[in-house]
mmCIF file of C-alpha atoms in Angstrom:
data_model
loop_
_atom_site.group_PDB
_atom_site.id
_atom_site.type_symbol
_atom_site.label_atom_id
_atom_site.label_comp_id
_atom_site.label_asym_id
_atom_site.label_seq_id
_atom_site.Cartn_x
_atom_site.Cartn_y
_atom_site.Cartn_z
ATOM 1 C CA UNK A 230 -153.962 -51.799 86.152
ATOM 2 C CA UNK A 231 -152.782 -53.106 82.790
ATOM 3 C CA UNK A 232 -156.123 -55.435 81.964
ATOM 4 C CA UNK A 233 -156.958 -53.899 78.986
ATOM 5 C CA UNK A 234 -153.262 -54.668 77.710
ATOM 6 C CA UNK A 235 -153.557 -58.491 79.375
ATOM 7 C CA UNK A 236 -157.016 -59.329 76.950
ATOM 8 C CA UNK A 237 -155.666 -57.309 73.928
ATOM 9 C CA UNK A 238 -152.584 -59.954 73.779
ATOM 10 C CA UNK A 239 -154.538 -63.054 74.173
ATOM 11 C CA UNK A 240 -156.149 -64.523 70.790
ATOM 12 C CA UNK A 241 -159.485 -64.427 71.764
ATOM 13 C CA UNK A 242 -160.003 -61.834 74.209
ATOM 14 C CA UNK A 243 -158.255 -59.537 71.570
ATOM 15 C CA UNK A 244 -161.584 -60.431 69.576
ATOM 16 C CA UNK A 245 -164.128 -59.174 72.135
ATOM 17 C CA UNK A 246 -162.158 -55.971 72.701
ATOM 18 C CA UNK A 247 -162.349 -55.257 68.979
ATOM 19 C CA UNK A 248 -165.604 -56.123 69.238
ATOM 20 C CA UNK A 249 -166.520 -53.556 71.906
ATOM 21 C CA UNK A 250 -164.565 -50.710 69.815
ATOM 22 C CA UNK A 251 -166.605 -51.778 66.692
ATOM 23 C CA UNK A 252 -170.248 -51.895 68.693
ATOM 24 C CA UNK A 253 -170.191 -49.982 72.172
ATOM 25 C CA UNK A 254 -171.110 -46.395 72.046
ATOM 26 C CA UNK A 255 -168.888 -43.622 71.984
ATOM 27 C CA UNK A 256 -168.531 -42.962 75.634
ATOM 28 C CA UNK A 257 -167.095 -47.062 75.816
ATOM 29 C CA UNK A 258 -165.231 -46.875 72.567
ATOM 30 C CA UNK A 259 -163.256 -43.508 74.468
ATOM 31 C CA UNK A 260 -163.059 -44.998 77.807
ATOM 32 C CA UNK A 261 -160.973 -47.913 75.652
ATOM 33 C CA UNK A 262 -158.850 -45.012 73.551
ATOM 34 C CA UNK A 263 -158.258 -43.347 77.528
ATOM 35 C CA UNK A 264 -157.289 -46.421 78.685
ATOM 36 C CA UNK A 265 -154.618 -47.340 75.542
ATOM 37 C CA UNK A 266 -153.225 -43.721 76.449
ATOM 38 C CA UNK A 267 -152.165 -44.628 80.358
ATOM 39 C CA UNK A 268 -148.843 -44.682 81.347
ATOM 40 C CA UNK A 269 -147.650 -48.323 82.525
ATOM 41 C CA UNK A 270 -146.057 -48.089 86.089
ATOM 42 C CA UNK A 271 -145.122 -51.716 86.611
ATOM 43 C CA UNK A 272 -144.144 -54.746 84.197
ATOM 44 C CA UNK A 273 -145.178 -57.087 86.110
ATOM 45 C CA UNK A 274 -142.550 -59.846 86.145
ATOM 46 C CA UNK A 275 -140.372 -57.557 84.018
ATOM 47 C CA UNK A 276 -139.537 -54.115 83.338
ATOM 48 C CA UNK A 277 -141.071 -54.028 80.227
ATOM 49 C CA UNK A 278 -142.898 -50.709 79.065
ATOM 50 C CA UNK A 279 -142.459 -49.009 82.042
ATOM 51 C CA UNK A 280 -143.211 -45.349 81.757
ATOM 52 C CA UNK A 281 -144.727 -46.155 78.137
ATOM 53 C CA UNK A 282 -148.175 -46.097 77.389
ATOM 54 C CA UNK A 283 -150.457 -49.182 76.762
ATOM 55 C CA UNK A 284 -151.157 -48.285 73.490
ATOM 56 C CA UNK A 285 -146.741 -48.775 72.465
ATOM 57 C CA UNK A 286 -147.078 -51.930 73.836
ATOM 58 C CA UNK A 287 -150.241 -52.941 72.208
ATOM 59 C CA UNK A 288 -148.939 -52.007 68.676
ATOM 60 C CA UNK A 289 -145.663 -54.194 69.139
ATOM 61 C CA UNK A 290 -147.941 -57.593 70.250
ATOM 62 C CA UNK A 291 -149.188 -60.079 67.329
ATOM 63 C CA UNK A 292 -152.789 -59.597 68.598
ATOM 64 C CA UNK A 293 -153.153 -56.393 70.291
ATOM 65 C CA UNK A 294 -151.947 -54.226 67.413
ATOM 66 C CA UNK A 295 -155.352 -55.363 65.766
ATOM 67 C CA UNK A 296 -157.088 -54.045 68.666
ATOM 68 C CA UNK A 297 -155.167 -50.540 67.684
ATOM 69 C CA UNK A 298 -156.016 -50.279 63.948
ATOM 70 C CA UNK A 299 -160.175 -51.220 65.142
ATOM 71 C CA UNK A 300 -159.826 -48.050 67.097
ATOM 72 C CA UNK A 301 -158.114 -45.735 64.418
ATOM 73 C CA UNK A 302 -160.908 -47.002 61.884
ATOM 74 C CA UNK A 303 -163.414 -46.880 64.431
ATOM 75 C CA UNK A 304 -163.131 -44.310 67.124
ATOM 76 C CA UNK A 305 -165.246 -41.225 66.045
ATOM 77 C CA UNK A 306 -163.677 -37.931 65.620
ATOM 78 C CA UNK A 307 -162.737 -35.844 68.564
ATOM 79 C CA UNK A 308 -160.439 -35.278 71.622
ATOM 80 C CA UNK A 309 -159.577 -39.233 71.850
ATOM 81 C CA UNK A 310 -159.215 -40.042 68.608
ATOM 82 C CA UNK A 311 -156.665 -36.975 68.347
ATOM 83 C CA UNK A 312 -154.695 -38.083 71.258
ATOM 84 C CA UNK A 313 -154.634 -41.360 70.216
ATOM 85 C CA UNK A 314 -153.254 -40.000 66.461
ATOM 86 C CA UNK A 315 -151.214 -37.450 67.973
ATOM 87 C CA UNK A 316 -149.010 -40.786 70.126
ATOM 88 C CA UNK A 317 -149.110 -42.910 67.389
ATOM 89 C CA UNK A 318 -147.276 -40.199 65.065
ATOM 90 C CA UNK A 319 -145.185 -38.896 67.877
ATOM 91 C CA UNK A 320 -143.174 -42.289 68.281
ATOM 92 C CA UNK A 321 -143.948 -42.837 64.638
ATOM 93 C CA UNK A 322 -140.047 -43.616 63.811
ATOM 94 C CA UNK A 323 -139.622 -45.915 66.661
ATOM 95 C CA UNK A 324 -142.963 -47.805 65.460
ATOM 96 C CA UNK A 325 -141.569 -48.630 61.820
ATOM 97 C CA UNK A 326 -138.883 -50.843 64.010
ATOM 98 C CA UNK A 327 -141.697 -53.292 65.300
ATOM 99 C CA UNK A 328 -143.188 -56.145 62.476
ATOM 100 C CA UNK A 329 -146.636 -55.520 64.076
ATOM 101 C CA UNK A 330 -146.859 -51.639 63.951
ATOM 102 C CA UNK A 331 -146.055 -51.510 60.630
ATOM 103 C CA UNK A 332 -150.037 -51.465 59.380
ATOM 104 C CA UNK A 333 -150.261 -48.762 62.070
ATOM 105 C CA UNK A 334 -147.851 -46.893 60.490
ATOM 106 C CA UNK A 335 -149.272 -47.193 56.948
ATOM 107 C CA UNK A 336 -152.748 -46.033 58.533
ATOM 108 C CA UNK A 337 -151.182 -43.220 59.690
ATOM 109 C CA UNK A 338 -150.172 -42.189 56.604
ATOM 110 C CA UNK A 339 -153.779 -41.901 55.819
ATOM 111 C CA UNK A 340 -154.809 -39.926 58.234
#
């Protein structure tokens, strides 16, 4: 299910989720990064996304793209913090066409 993606674009809930990649422990902060890395199979009332992962749809939304630069300053090192690098950069190109991904794409650059 997409509710990680749901709370991420809401004002508020976008808050708490940053909030549990800034102060949950590393086995919560990764089950968030796993969960960013899923591949959407429905759009709900569109086709939006599908066959993309949560985390290109987060970094395209006002609110959730926050959520996405907590977790690359956040995250600790290791296998999810890696994967979540290694999607960022690989649709890096397609990212610097969305307003909201631009910081992402600056933070890459500093990785």
């Amino acid at each position: 299910n997409n509710d990680l993606l749901k709370l991420s674009r809401q004002k508020f809930a976008s808050n708490v989720v940053e909030k549990l990649l800034k102060y949950g422990n590393s086995a919560q902060r990764n089950t968030i990064v796993r969960e960013m890395l899923k591949v959407v199979r429905e759009g709900g009332s569109s086709q939006e996304g599908v066959g993309s992962t949560v985390l290109l749809l987060m970094v395209r939304d006002a609110y959730a793209n926050y959520v996405v630069q907590t977790a690359i300053d956040v995250v600790p090192e290791g296998k999810e913090k890696q994967m979540l690098l290694e999607e960022l950069k690989a649709n890096e190109a397609q990212l610097r066409n969305y307003t909201f991904a631009k910081h992402i794409v600056a933070k890459l650059g500093s990785k």
